[in-house]
Amino acid sequence: MDMKSTSAVKVSDITYTGVYRTSMTEDTINLSCDKDVGCTNIVLDHVNITSSSSKVKTYASCLNAHGKSFDTLPRVRCLLP
């Protein structure tokens, strides 16, 4: 019998505060969580990640991530409540 086994780690209660950095990629904030367990209570507070190139616009992306953001750049509008 061929059975697939998968596992996931539940990530919760994570806070990022006062992060100021540059990035070489457009997707500067990427919160990708497992579709079955997701991530909960993720908080981004005063997180500012800009592009290392003035020609590149940055953005945030989320997948199954629940939480809140305050004063972030790029703006993180993708977090679920």
PDB file of C-alpha atoms in Angstrom:
ATOM      1  CA  MET A   1       0.000   0.000   0.000  1.00  0.00           C
ATOM      2  CA  ASP A   2       1.379   3.404  -1.025  1.00  0.00           C
ATOM      3  CA  MET A   3       0.558   6.036   1.587  1.00  0.00           C
ATOM      4  CA  LYS A   4       1.673   9.626   1.463  1.00  0.00           C
ATOM      5  CA  SER A   5       2.724  11.109   4.745  1.00  0.00           C
ATOM      6  CA  THR A   6       2.766  14.849   5.196  1.00  0.00           C
ATOM      7  CA  SER A   7       3.383  17.000   8.194  1.00  0.00           C
ATOM      8  CA  ALA A   8       3.210  20.671   9.042  1.00  0.00           C
ATOM      9  CA  VAL A   9       4.345  22.843  11.900  1.00  0.00           C
ATOM     10  CA  LYS A  10       1.859  25.299  13.380  1.00  0.00           C
ATOM     11  CA  VAL A  11       3.392  28.753  13.663  1.00  0.00           C
ATOM     12  CA  SER A  12       1.736  31.176  16.079  1.00  0.00           C
ATOM     13  CA  ASP A  13       2.358  34.138  18.373  1.00  0.00           C
ATOM     14  CA  ILE A  14       5.225  35.632  16.348  1.00  0.00           C
ATOM     15  CA  THR A  15       5.986  39.371  16.499  1.00  0.00           C
ATOM     16  CA  TYR A  16       8.371  41.279  14.241  1.00  0.00           C
ATOM     17  CA  THR A  17       9.170  44.717  15.686  1.00  0.00           C
ATOM     18  CA  GLY A  18      11.552  47.402  14.454  1.00  0.00           C
ATOM     19  CA  VAL A  19      12.829  45.650  11.343  1.00  0.00           C
ATOM     20  CA  TYR A  20      14.484  48.047   8.863  1.00  0.00           C
ATOM     21  CA  ARG A  21      16.191  46.389   5.894  1.00  0.00           C
ATOM     22  CA  THR A  22      16.613  46.403   2.119  1.00  0.00           C
ATOM     23  CA  SER A  23      15.778  43.585  -0.256  1.00  0.00           C
ATOM     24  CA  MET A  24      16.872  42.532  -3.727  1.00  0.00           C
ATOM     25  CA  THR A  25      13.452  41.007  -4.467  1.00  0.00           C
ATOM     26  CA  GLU A  26      10.029  42.562  -5.080  1.00  0.00           C
ATOM     27  CA  ASP A  27       8.239  40.239  -2.643  1.00  0.00           C
ATOM     28  CA  THR A  28       9.906  41.706   0.430  1.00  0.00           C
ATOM     29  CA  ILE A  29       7.447  40.397   3.013  1.00  0.00           C
ATOM     30  CA  ASN A  30       6.264  36.858   2.334  1.00  0.00           C
ATOM     31  CA  LEU A  31       4.149  35.068   4.931  1.00  0.00           C
ATOM     32  CA  SER A  32       3.361  31.660   3.440  1.00  0.00           C
ATOM     33  CA  CYS A  33       1.732  29.223   5.835  1.00  0.00           C
ATOM     34  CA  ASP A  34       0.474  25.670   5.498  1.00  0.00           C
ATOM     35  CA  LYS A  35      -3.032  25.389   4.043  1.00  0.00           C
ATOM     36  CA  ASP A  36      -4.194  22.993   6.759  1.00  0.00           C
ATOM     37  CA  VAL A  37      -2.795  24.586   9.925  1.00  0.00           C
ATOM     38  CA  GLY A  38      -2.012  28.154   8.817  1.00  0.00           C
ATOM     39  CA  CYS A  39      -0.220  30.709  10.975  1.00  0.00           C
ATOM     40  CA  THR A  40      -1.988  32.630  13.729  1.00  0.00           C
ATOM     41  CA  ASN A  41      -1.360  35.774  15.749  1.00  0.00           C
ATOM     42  CA  ILE A  42       1.401  37.097  13.494  1.00  0.00           C
ATOM     43  CA  VAL A  43       2.188  40.740  14.310  1.00  0.00           C
ATOM     44  CA  LEU A  44       4.311  43.095  12.222  1.00  0.00           C
ATOM     45  CA  ASP A  45       5.040  46.394  13.984  1.00  0.00           C
ATOM     46  CA  HIS A  46       7.298  49.071  12.482  1.00  0.00           C
ATOM     47  CA  VAL A  47       8.627  46.810   9.733  1.00  0.00           C
ATOM     48  CA  ASN A  48      10.156  48.723   6.830  1.00  0.00           C
ATOM     49  CA  ILE A  49      11.747  46.754   4.000  1.00  0.00           C
ATOM     50  CA  THR A  50      12.603  48.730   0.888  1.00  0.00           C
ATOM     51  CA  SER A  51      14.061  47.672  -2.432  1.00  0.00           C
ATOM     52  CA  SER A  52      17.787  47.917  -2.969  1.00  0.00           C
ATOM     53  CA  SER A  53      16.922  49.312  -6.423  1.00  0.00           C
ATOM     54  CA  SER A  54      14.934  52.513  -6.882  1.00  0.00           C
ATOM     55  CA  LYS A  55      13.394  50.945 -10.018  1.00  0.00           C
ATOM     56  CA  VAL A  56      11.765  48.039  -8.162  1.00  0.00           C
ATOM     57  CA  LYS A  57       8.432  48.366  -6.344  1.00  0.00           C
ATOM     58  CA  THR A  58       8.062  46.130  -3.302  1.00  0.00           C
ATOM     59  CA  TYR A  59       5.009  44.265  -2.038  1.00  0.00           C
ATOM     60  CA  ALA A  60       3.862  41.873   0.676  1.00  0.00           C
ATOM     61  CA  SER A  61       2.220  38.496   0.115  1.00  0.00           C
ATOM     62  CA  CYS A  62       0.421  36.168   2.498  1.00  0.00           C
ATOM     63  CA  LEU A  63      -0.963  32.661   2.309  1.00  0.00           C
ATOM     64  CA  ASN A  64      -3.087  31.361   5.200  1.00  0.00           C
ATOM     65  CA  ALA A  65      -1.508  33.882   7.576  1.00  0.00           C
ATOM     66  CA  HIS A  66      -3.626  35.462  10.329  1.00  0.00           C
ATOM     67  CA  GLY A  67      -2.561  38.522  12.264  1.00  0.00           C
ATOM     68  CA  LYS A  68      -2.128  42.292  12.259  1.00  0.00           C
ATOM     69  CA  SER A  69       0.319  44.827  10.911  1.00  0.00           C
ATOM     70  CA  PHE A  70       1.138  48.353  12.074  1.00  0.00           C
ATOM     71  CA  ASP A  71       3.307  50.915  10.282  1.00  0.00           C
ATOM     72  CA  THR A  72       4.775  48.581   7.660  1.00  0.00           C
ATOM     73  CA  LEU A  73       6.404  49.240   4.317  1.00  0.00           C
ATOM     74  CA  PRO A  74       5.344  47.751   2.061  1.00  0.00           C
ATOM     75  CA  ARG A  75       1.854  47.745   3.534  1.00  0.00           C
ATOM     76  CA  VAL A  76       0.711  44.292   4.595  1.00  0.00           C
ATOM     77  CA  ARG A  77      -2.953  44.139   3.661  1.00  0.00           C
ATOM     78  CA  CYS A  78      -3.012  40.407   3.028  1.00  0.00           C
ATOM     79  CA  LEU A  79      -3.084  39.174   6.641  1.00  0.00           C
ATOM     80  CA  LEU A  80      -6.335  37.458   7.546  1.00  0.00           C
ATOM     81  CA  PRO A  81      -8.162  38.409  10.769  1.00  0.00           C
TER      82      PRO A  81
END
